[in-house]
Amino acid sequence: MRPLAPGDTIGIVSPASAAQGTVYEDFSRIAESRGYSVKVFGETEPTFGRMTGSDRNRANSLIAAFEDDEVTAVICARGGYGSGRLLSHLDPSRVKNKIFVGYSDITNLLVHLNTMCRITTFHGPMAADLAGKNDPDTMRWLFSFLEGKRLAYDLSTKDHRVFRSGEASGMVFGGNISTLETLIGTESWSMPEGAILFLEDTNEFMYSLDRSLVHLQRSGVFEKASAIIFADLQLKDASDRDNSIGFLLEELLEIHFGDFSGPIIFDAPCGHTQRQMTIPLGVQARLEAAHDGSRLEFENFWNCHVPSILAA
């Protein structure tokens, strides 16, 4: 894997739900303005439910993007639903070590490619996000990472809140909570010991978040984590105690992580947020969490494979 450079080609794939409107045209204009060309793989309209083709066809389109020598980076058109249906149709030996970007339902592929193919993946905005929001920070963060110009974030007090201060190092692992927990117990799941666990979700009720946290705790996920980063979760009913479970978010965190010794931050600008950080997964990082500002710094991962612990 290497960073993007002017003249490179970005492939767009639709492994889950079909993108709507002028996403492909709008993203192409954005990419071309930065000196890149764009190549679309597979169908763009919903022909299999709300998905762009059968599971096997969508898997073949994804593999075609990875095998295309002209393509340096592969970005998903959107999430929605359906990428988990592809996993049994993917041949890891055909996945080349390239940039791969997505989030939400695409967590299935981010984690699967980490585990089975030992490549770094990027939890970040998709074509539909860039075409629709066009947030300057989101755009800057994505391309500064993909172009090899950024390896750290300095988070101000406006960008996040700190539940527990401290410092920790480990491999970054995680993604969308609702999707991530469905991978537990499958061949796609291989969480490294001492991981910096990243979790995001959206449009869920507080009771649903609590249920997921219970599941992750009982599955031993938190025991293996050295630190936890919660995105701004965009919950349906988190503003006061008159919600579906009767606890504020901070109280729920205290219930689940009162005995957790590592640093925990929450409300970070990533995932289903207007401003969205790009987070490389399967790379070593260090989190320094402090109430007056935090820092998340990644080791240089270019031209590297994910360590074999993720392929166990």
Coordinates of C-alpha atoms in Angstrom, one line a residue:
M1 CA 0.0 0.0 0.0
R2 CA 1.2 3.5 -0.8
P3 CA -0.2 7.0 -0.4
L4 CA -2.2 8.7 -3.1
A5 CA -0.3 10.8 -5.6
P6 CA -1.5 13.2 -8.4
G7 CA -2.5 11.2 -11.4
D8 CA -3.6 8.1 -9.4
T9 CA -7.0 6.5 -9.9
I10 CA -9.6 6.0 -7.1
G11 CA -12.0 3.1 -7.5
I12 CA -15.6 3.5 -6.2
V13 CA -17.4 0.3 -5.1
S14 CA -20.9 -0.3 -3.8
P15 CA -20.7 -3.4 -1.5
A16 CA -23.8 -2.5 0.5
S17 CA -26.8 -0.2 -0.3
A18 CA -27.0 1.7 -3.6
A19 CA -26.0 5.4 -3.5
Q20 CA -28.7 7.9 -4.5
G21 CA -28.7 11.0 -6.6
T22 CA -25.5 12.3 -8.2
V23 CA -23.0 10.8 -5.8
Y24 CA -20.7 9.3 -8.4
E25 CA -20.6 12.5 -10.5
D26 CA -20.1 14.8 -7.5
F27 CA -17.4 12.6 -6.0
S28 CA -15.7 12.4 -9.4
R29 CA -15.6 16.2 -9.6
I30 CA -14.0 16.4 -6.1
A31 CA -11.4 13.7 -6.9
E32 CA -10.6 15.3 -10.3
S33 CA -10.1 18.7 -8.6
R34 CA -7.3 17.1 -6.6
G35 CA -5.6 15.5 -9.6
Y36 CA -7.2 12.0 -9.4
S37 CA -9.2 10.1 -11.9
V38 CA -12.2 7.9 -10.8
K39 CA -13.2 4.4 -12.0
V40 CA -16.6 2.9 -11.0
F41 CA -16.8 -0.8 -10.4
G42 CA -20.0 -2.8 -10.5
E43 CA -23.6 -1.7 -10.7
T44 CA -24.7 1.7 -9.3
E45 CA -28.5 1.1 -9.1
P46 CA -30.4 -1.2 -6.7
T47 CA -31.0 -4.5 -8.5
F48 CA -31.0 -6.9 -5.5
G49 CA -33.3 -5.4 -2.9
R50 CA -31.7 -2.1 -2.0
M51 CA -28.3 -3.5 -2.9
T52 CA -26.3 -3.1 -6.2
G53 CA -26.4 -6.6 -7.5
S54 CA -26.3 -10.1 -5.9
D55 CA -23.8 -10.8 -3.1
R56 CA -21.4 -12.7 -5.4
N57 CA -21.6 -9.9 -8.0
R58 CA -20.8 -7.2 -5.4
A59 CA -18.0 -9.3 -4.1
N60 CA -16.6 -9.7 -7.6
S61 CA -16.8 -6.0 -8.2
L62 CA -14.9 -5.3 -5.0
I63 CA -12.2 -7.9 -6.0
A64 CA -12.0 -6.3 -9.4
A65 CA -11.1 -2.9 -7.8
F66 CA -8.4 -4.5 -5.7
E67 CA -6.9 -6.4 -8.7
D68 CA -7.0 -3.4 -11.1
D69 CA -3.4 -2.2 -11.4
E70 CA -4.5 1.3 -12.3
V71 CA -6.3 1.7 -8.9
T72 CA -4.4 3.0 -5.9
A73 CA -7.3 3.5 -3.5
V74 CA -10.8 2.0 -3.2
I75 CA -13.6 4.0 -1.6
C76 CA -17.1 2.8 -0.9
A77 CA -20.0 4.8 -2.4
R78 CA -22.1 4.4 0.9
G79 CA -22.9 2.1 3.7
G80 CA -26.5 1.2 4.5
Y81 CA -26.7 -2.6 4.6
G82 CA -25.3 -5.6 2.9
S83 CA -21.5 -5.7 3.1
G84 CA -21.5 -8.5 5.6
R85 CA -23.2 -10.7 3.0
L86 CA -20.0 -10.5 0.8
L87 CA -17.5 -11.9 3.3
S88 CA -18.0 -15.6 2.4
H89 CA -17.5 -14.7 -1.3
L90 CA -14.2 -12.9 -0.9
D91 CA -10.9 -14.8 -1.7
P92 CA -8.3 -13.2 0.5
S93 CA -5.5 -14.2 -1.9
R94 CA -7.0 -11.8 -4.5
V95 CA -7.1 -8.7 -2.3
K96 CA -4.1 -6.5 -3.0
N97 CA -2.7 -4.2 -0.3
K98 CA -4.4 -1.0 -1.3
I99 CA -6.1 1.9 0.5
F100 CA -9.7 0.9 1.4
V101 CA -12.1 3.5 2.9
G102 CA -15.6 3.2 4.4
Y103 CA -17.5 3.1 7.7
S104 CA -20.9 2.1 9.2
D105 CA -22.0 -1.1 7.6
I106 CA -18.7 -1.2 5.8
T107 CA -17.2 -2.1 9.2
N108 CA -17.7 -5.7 8.1
L109 CA -15.1 -5.2 5.4
L110 CA -12.8 -3.0 7.4
V111 CA -12.4 -5.7 10.1
H112 CA -12.5 -8.7 7.7
L113 CA -9.7 -7.3 5.5
N114 CA -7.6 -6.5 8.6
T115 CA -8.0 -10.0 9.8
M116 CA -8.0 -12.1 6.7
C117 CA -5.8 -10.1 4.4
R118 CA -3.6 -8.2 6.9
I119 CA -4.0 -4.8 5.2
T120 CA -4.6 -1.5 6.9
T121 CA -8.1 -0.1 6.3
F122 CA -9.5 3.4 6.8
H123 CA -12.6 4.2 8.8
G124 CA -13.6 7.3 7.0
P125 CA -16.0 9.2 4.9
M126 CA -17.4 7.6 1.7
A127 CA -18.3 9.1 -1.6
A128 CA -21.8 9.9 -0.6
D129 CA -20.5 11.8 2.5
L130 CA -18.0 13.8 0.5
A131 CA -20.5 14.6 -2.2
G132 CA -23.3 15.5 0.3
K133 CA -21.6 17.2 3.2
N134 CA -18.5 18.6 1.7
D135 CA -17.3 19.5 5.2
P136 CA -13.8 21.1 4.9
D137 CA -12.3 19.3 7.9
T138 CA -13.7 16.0 6.8
M139 CA -12.2 16.5 3.4
R140 CA -8.9 17.7 4.7
W141 CA -8.5 14.9 7.2
L142 CA -9.3 12.2 4.7
F143 CA -7.0 13.3 2.0
S144 CA -4.1 14.3 4.3
F145 CA -4.2 10.7 5.6
L146 CA -4.5 9.1 2.2
E147 CA -1.8 11.3 0.7
G148 CA 0.6 10.4 3.5
K149 CA 0.7 13.9 5.0
R150 CA -0.9 13.2 8.4
L151 CA -0.3 10.7 11.2
A152 CA -1.9 12.4 14.2
Y153 CA -4.8 14.3 15.6
D154 CA -4.7 17.0 18.3
L155 CA -8.1 17.1 19.8
S156 CA -9.2 20.3 21.5
T157 CA -11.8 20.4 24.3
K158 CA -14.4 21.3 21.6
D159 CA -13.6 18.1 19.7
H160 CA -14.2 15.6 22.4
R161 CA -14.8 14.9 26.1
V162 CA -12.6 12.8 28.4
F163 CA -14.2 10.2 30.6
R164 CA -10.9 9.0 32.0
S165 CA -7.5 10.6 31.4
G166 CA -4.3 8.7 30.8
E167 CA -2.0 7.3 28.1
A168 CA -2.1 4.0 26.2
S169 CA -0.6 2.4 23.1
G170 CA -1.9 -0.4 21.0
M171 CA -3.3 -1.4 17.6
V172 CA -6.4 0.4 16.5
F173 CA -9.4 -1.8 16.2
G174 CA -13.1 -1.3 15.9
G175 CA -15.9 0.5 13.9
N176 CA -19.6 0.6 14.0
I177 CA -20.9 -1.0 17.2
S178 CA -24.0 -2.6 15.8
T179 CA -22.1 -4.1 12.9
L180 CA -18.9 -4.9 14.9
E181 CA -20.7 -7.1 17.4
T182 CA -22.1 -9.3 14.6
L183 CA -18.6 -10.4 13.7
I184 CA -17.7 -11.8 17.1
G185 CA -17.2 -15.6 16.9
T186 CA -16.6 -15.5 13.1
E187 CA -13.4 -15.9 11.2
S188 CA -13.5 -12.2 10.5
W189 CA -12.9 -11.4 14.2
S190 CA -9.5 -11.2 15.7
M191 CA -9.1 -8.4 18.2
P192 CA -5.5 -7.9 19.2
E193 CA -4.5 -7.8 22.9
G194 CA -4.1 -4.2 24.2
A195 CA -6.0 -2.6 21.3
I196 CA -7.1 1.0 21.2
L197 CA -10.8 0.2 20.7
F198 CA -12.7 2.6 18.5
L199 CA -16.5 2.6 18.6
E200 CA -19.2 4.6 16.8
D201 CA -22.9 4.3 16.0
T202 CA -25.9 6.4 15.1
N203 CA -29.7 6.6 15.4
E204 CA -29.8 4.1 18.3
F205 CA -31.7 4.3 21.6
M206 CA -29.8 4.4 24.9
Y207 CA -31.1 0.9 25.8
S208 CA -29.8 -0.5 22.5
L209 CA -26.3 1.0 23.3
D210 CA -26.4 -0.6 26.7
R211 CA -27.4 -3.9 25.2
S212 CA -24.4 -3.8 22.8
L213 CA -22.0 -2.8 25.6
V214 CA -23.2 -5.7 27.7
H215 CA -22.6 -8.0 24.7
L216 CA -19.1 -6.7 24.1
Q217 CA -18.3 -6.9 27.8
R218 CA -19.5 -10.5 28.0
S219 CA -17.5 -11.4 24.9
G220 CA -14.3 -10.2 26.5
V221 CA -13.8 -7.3 24.2
F222 CA -13.2 -4.6 26.9
E223 CA -10.7 -6.9 28.7
K224 CA -8.4 -6.8 25.7
A225 CA -8.6 -3.1 25.2
S226 CA -5.9 -0.6 26.5
A227 CA -8.0 2.4 25.7
I228 CA -11.4 3.3 24.2
I229 CA -12.4 6.0 21.8
F230 CA -16.2 6.6 21.5
A231 CA -17.3 8.8 18.6
D232 CA -20.2 11.2 18.9
L233 CA -22.8 8.5 19.0
Q234 CA -25.7 10.5 17.6
L235 CA -28.1 8.7 19.9
K236 CA -31.9 9.2 19.6
D237 CA -32.6 9.8 23.2
A238 CA -29.4 10.7 25.1
S239 CA -30.1 14.3 26.1
D240 CA -31.6 13.6 29.6
R241 CA -32.7 10.8 31.9
D242 CA -36.1 10.7 30.3
N243 CA -34.9 8.2 27.8
S244 CA -35.3 4.5 27.0
I245 CA -33.0 3.4 29.9
G246 CA -33.1 6.3 32.4
F247 CA -29.3 7.0 32.5
L248 CA -27.3 9.8 31.0
L249 CA -24.5 8.7 28.7
E250 CA -21.8 9.6 31.3
E251 CA -23.7 7.4 33.8
L252 CA -23.8 4.5 31.4
L253 CA -20.1 4.8 30.8
E254 CA -19.5 4.8 34.6
I255 CA -21.6 1.6 34.9
H256 CA -19.7 -0.2 32.2
F257 CA -16.2 1.3 32.6
G258 CA -15.9 2.3 36.3
D259 CA -13.2 -0.3 36.8
F260 CA -11.5 0.2 33.4
S261 CA -7.9 1.4 34.0
G262 CA -7.1 2.9 30.6
P263 CA -8.0 6.2 29.0
I264 CA -11.5 6.7 27.6
I265 CA -12.6 9.6 25.4
F266 CA -16.1 10.2 23.9
D267 CA -18.0 12.5 21.6
A268 CA -15.0 12.4 19.2
P269 CA -15.8 13.8 15.7
C270 CA -15.8 10.5 13.7
G271 CA -18.4 8.1 12.4
H272 CA -21.9 9.4 11.6
T273 CA -21.0 13.1 12.3
Q274 CA -20.8 16.2 10.1
R275 CA -17.1 16.5 10.8
Q276 CA -15.5 13.1 10.4
M277 CA -12.0 12.1 11.3
T278 CA -10.4 9.4 9.2
I279 CA -9.1 6.6 11.5
P280 CA -6.7 3.9 10.1
L281 CA -7.4 0.5 11.5
G282 CA -4.9 -2.3 12.1
V283 CA -2.0 0.1 12.9
Q284 CA -0.2 0.9 16.1
A285 CA -1.2 4.2 17.8
R286 CA -0.8 6.1 21.0
L287 CA -3.7 7.9 22.8
E288 CA -2.9 10.7 25.3
A289 CA -6.2 11.7 26.9
A290 CA -6.3 14.8 29.0
H291 CA -9.1 17.2 30.0
D292 CA -7.3 20.2 28.4
G293 CA -6.8 18.4 25.1
S294 CA -5.9 14.9 23.8
R295 CA -3.6 13.5 21.1
L296 CA -4.0 10.4 18.9
E297 CA -0.9 9.6 17.1
F298 CA -0.3 6.7 14.6
E299 CA 2.9 4.9 13.7
N300 CA 3.9 5.3 10.1
F301 CA 2.1 2.4 8.4
W302 CA 2.8 3.0 4.7
N303 CA 4.2 0.0 2.8
C304 CA 3.5 -2.2 5.8
H305 CA 1.2 -5.1 6.4
V306 CA -0.9 -5.6 9.5
P307 CA 1.0 -7.7 12.0
S308 CA 0.3 -11.4 12.0
I309 CA -1.6 -11.2 15.3
L310 CA -4.6 -10.2 13.3
A311 CA -4.3 -13.2 11.0
A312 CA -4.4 -15.7 13.8

